[in-house]
Coordinates of C-alpha atoms in Angstrom, one line a residue:
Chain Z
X1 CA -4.4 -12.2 8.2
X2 CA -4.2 -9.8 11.0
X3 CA -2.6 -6.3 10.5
X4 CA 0.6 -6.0 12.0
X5 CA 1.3 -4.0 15.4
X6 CA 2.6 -0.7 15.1
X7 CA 2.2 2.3 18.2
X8 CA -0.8 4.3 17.9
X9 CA 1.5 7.6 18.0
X10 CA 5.3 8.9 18.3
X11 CA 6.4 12.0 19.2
X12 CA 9.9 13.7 19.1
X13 CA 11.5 17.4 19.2
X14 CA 13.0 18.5 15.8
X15 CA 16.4 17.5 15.7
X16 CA 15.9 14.4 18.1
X17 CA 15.4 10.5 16.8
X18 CA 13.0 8.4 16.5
X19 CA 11.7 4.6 15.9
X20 CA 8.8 3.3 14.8
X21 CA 8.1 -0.4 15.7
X22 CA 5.9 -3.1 13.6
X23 CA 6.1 -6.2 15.2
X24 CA 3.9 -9.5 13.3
X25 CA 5.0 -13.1 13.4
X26 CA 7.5 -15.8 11.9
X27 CA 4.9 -15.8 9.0
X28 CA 5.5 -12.6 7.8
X29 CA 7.9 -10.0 9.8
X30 CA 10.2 -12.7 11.4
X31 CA 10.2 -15.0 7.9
X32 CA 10.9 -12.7 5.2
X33 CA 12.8 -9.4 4.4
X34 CA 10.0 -8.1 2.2
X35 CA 9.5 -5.4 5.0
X36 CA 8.7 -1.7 3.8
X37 CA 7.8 1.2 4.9
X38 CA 5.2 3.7 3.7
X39 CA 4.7 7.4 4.4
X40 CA 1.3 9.4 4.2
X41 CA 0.4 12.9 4.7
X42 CA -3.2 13.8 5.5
X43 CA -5.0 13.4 2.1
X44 CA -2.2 12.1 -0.4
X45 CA -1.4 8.9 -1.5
X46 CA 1.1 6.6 0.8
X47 CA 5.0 7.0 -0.3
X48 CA 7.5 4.7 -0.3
X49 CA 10.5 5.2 2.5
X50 CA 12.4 1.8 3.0
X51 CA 12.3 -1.4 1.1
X52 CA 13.6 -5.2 1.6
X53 CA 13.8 -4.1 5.2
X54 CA 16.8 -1.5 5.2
X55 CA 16.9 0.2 1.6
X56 CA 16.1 3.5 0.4
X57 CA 14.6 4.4 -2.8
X58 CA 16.7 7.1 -4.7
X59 CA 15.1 10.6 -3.5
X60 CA 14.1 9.6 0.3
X61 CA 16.5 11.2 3.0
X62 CA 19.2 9.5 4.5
X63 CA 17.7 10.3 7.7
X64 CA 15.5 6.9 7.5
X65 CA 16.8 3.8 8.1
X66 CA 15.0 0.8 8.2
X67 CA 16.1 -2.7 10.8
X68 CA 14.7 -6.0 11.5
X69 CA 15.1 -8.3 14.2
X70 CA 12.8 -11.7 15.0
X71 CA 9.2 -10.8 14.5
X72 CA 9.7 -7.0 14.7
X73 CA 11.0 -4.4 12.0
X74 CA 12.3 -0.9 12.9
X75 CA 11.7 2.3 10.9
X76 CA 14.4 5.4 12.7
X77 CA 14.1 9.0 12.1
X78 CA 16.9 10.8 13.0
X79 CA 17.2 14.7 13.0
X80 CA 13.4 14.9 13.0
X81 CA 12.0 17.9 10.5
X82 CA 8.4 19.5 10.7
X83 CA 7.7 18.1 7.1
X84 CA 8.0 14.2 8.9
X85 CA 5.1 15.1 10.8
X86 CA 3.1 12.2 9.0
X87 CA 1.5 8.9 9.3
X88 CA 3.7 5.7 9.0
X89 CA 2.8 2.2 7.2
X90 CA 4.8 -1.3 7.6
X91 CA 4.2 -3.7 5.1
X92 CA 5.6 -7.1 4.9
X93 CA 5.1 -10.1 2.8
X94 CA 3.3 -12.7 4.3
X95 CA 3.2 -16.7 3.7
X96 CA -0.9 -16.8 3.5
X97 CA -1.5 -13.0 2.7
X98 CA 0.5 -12.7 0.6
X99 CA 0.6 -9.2 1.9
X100 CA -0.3 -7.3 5.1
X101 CA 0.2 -3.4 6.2
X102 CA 1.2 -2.4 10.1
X103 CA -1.7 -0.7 12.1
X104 CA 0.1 3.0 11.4
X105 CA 1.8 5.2 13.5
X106 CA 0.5 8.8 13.5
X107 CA 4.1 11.3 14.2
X108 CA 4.5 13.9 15.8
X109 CA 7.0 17.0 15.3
X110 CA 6.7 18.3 18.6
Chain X
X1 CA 8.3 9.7 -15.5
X2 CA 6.0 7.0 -14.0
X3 CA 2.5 7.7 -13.6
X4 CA -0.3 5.9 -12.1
X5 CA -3.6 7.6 -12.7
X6 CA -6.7 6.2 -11.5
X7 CA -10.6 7.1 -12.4
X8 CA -12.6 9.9 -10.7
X9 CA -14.9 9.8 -7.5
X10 CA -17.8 7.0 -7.5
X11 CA -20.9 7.6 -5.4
X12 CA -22.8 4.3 -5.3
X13 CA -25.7 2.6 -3.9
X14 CA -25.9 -0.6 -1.3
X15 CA -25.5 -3.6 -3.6
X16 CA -24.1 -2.0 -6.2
X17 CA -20.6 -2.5 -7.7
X18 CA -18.4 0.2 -8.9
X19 CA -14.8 -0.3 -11.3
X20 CA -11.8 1.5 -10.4
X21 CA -9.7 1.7 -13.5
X22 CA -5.5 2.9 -13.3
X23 CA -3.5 3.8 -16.2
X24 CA 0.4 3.5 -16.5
X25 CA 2.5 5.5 -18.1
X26 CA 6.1 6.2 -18.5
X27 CA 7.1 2.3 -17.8
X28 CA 6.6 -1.2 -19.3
X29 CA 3.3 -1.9 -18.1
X30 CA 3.3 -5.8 -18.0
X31 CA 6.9 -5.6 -15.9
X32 CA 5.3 -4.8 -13.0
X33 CA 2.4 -6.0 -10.3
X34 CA -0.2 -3.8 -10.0
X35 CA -1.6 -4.0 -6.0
X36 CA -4.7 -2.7 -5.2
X37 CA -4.9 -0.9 -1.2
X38 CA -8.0 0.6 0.3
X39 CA -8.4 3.2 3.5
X40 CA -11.2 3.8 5.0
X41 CA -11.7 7.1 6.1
X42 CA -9.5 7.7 9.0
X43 CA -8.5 4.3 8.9
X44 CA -5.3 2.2 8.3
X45 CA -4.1 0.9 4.5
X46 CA -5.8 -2.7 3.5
X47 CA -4.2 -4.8 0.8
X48 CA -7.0 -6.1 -1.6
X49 CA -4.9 -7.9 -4.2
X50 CA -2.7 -7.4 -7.0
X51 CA -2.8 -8.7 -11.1
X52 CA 0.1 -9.7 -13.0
X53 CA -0.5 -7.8 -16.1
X54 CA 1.7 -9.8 -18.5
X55 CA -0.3 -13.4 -17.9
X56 CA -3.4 -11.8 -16.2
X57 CA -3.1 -13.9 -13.1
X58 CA -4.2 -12.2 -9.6
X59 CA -4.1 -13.0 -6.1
X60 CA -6.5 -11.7 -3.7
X61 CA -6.8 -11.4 0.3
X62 CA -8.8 -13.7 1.8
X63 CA -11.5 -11.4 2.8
X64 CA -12.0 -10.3 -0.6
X65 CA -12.0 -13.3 -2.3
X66 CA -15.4 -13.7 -4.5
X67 CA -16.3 -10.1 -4.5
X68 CA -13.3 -8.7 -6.1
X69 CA -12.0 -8.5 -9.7
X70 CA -8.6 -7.5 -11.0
X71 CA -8.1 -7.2 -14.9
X72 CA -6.3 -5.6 -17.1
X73 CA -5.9 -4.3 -20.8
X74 CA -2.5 -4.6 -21.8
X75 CA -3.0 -2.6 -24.9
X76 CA -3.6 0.6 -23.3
X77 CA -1.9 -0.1 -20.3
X78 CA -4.8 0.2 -18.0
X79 CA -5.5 -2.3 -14.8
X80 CA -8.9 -2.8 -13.2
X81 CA -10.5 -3.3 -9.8
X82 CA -14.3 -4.1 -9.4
X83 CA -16.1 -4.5 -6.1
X84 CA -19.5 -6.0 -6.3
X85 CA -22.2 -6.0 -3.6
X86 CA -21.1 -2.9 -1.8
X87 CA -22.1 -2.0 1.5
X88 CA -21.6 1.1 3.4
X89 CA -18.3 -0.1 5.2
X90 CA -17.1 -0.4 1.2
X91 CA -16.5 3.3 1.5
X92 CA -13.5 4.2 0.9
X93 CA -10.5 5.6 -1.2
X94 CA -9.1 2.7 -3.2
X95 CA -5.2 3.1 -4.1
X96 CA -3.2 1.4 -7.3
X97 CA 0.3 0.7 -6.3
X98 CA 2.6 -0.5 -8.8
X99 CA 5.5 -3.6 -7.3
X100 CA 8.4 -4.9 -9.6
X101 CA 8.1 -8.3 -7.4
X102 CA 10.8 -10.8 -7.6
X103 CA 13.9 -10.3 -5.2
X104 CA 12.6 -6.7 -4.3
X105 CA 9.0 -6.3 -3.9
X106 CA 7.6 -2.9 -3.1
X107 CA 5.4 -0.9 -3.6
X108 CA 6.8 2.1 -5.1
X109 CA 4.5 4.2 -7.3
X110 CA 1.2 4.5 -6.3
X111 CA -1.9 5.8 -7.8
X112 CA -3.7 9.1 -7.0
X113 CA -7.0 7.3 -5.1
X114 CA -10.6 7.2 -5.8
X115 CA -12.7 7.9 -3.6
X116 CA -15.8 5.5 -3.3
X117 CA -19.3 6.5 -1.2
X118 CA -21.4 3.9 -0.6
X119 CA -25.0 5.6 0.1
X120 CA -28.5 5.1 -0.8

């Protein structure tokens, strides 16, 4: 099972938005909504964002939002804040994994 | 309030094999998957497998099938990971993550990490 394909690095001005892609295939991504999304600062464990593609666990900021469409799931940052500065994880469920986790996406609070 | 707290640091030798233990707390420990997710340093998450504490079933990836074991001991709560034959690209820091499956699978308490060197 291949990892899915996120961008190696995002960037964005506080205040500005920002999406994160993770595109995979109709055996994961484009078949199922068991998309979430995972984010880790330098030496802690990863942290749970999004969920079932577009829910929020109580406690994370209404300034993510998760999206899916086909083979590719969204993660959107709007009014960016130094503490997002982070690394970002997708994870979806897949039908021979059963699970996979996106490549990462490194952001950056310019 | 949900814990997950996993053993310390393991330093181990080529060959070896080294058990990663994760204790639950403030939950119903057989309601919920517990996944197991490495990262190598610098690198991206990997998802190993995960154990179904109430029957003891497990699932693992395909690369890590025959040199992983998941148990568990539902009587104090406490899920296990062993890697046998390590070898130096084994080094990493192995995660617990705990997933209430069904209609709404996530993962969304997650252990602490222990670290594992591989070295002779």
């Amino acid at each position: 099972q291949s990892a899915l394909t996120q961008p190696a690095s995002v960037s964005g001005s506080p205040g500005q938005s920002i999406t994160i892609s993770c595109t995979g295939t109709s055996s994961d991504v484009g078949g199922y909504n068991y998309v979430s999304w995972y984010q880790q600062h330098p030496g802690k464990a990863p942290k749970l964002m999004i969920y079932v593609v577009s829910n929020r666990p109580s406690g994370v900021s209404n300034r993510f939002s998760g999206s899916k469409s086909g083979n590719t799931a969204s993660l959107t940052i709007s009014g960016l804040q130094a503490e997002d500065e982070a690394d970002y994880y997708c994870s979806s469920y897949t039908s021979s994994g059963p699970y996979v986790f996106g490549t990462g996406t490194k952001v950056t609070v310019l | 309030q949900v814990q997950l707290v996993q053993s310390g640091a393991e330093v181990k030798e080529p060959g070896a094999s080294v058990k990663v233990s994760c204790t639950a707390t403030g939950y119903t420990f057989s309601d919920y998957y517990i996944h197991w997710v490495r990262q190598a340093p610098g690198q991206g998450l990997e998802w190993m497998g995960w154990i179904r504490p109430n029957s003891g079933d497990t699932k693992f990836a395909q690369k890590f099938q025959g040199w992983v074991t998941m148990t568990r001991d539902t009587s104090i709560g406490t899920a296990y990971m062993e890697l046998s034959r390590l070898r130096s690209d084994d080094m990493a820091v192995y995660y617990c993550a705990r997933d209430p499956g069904g209609s709404s699978p996530k993962f969304d308490f997650w252990g602490q990490g222990t670290l594992v060197t591989v070295s002779s």
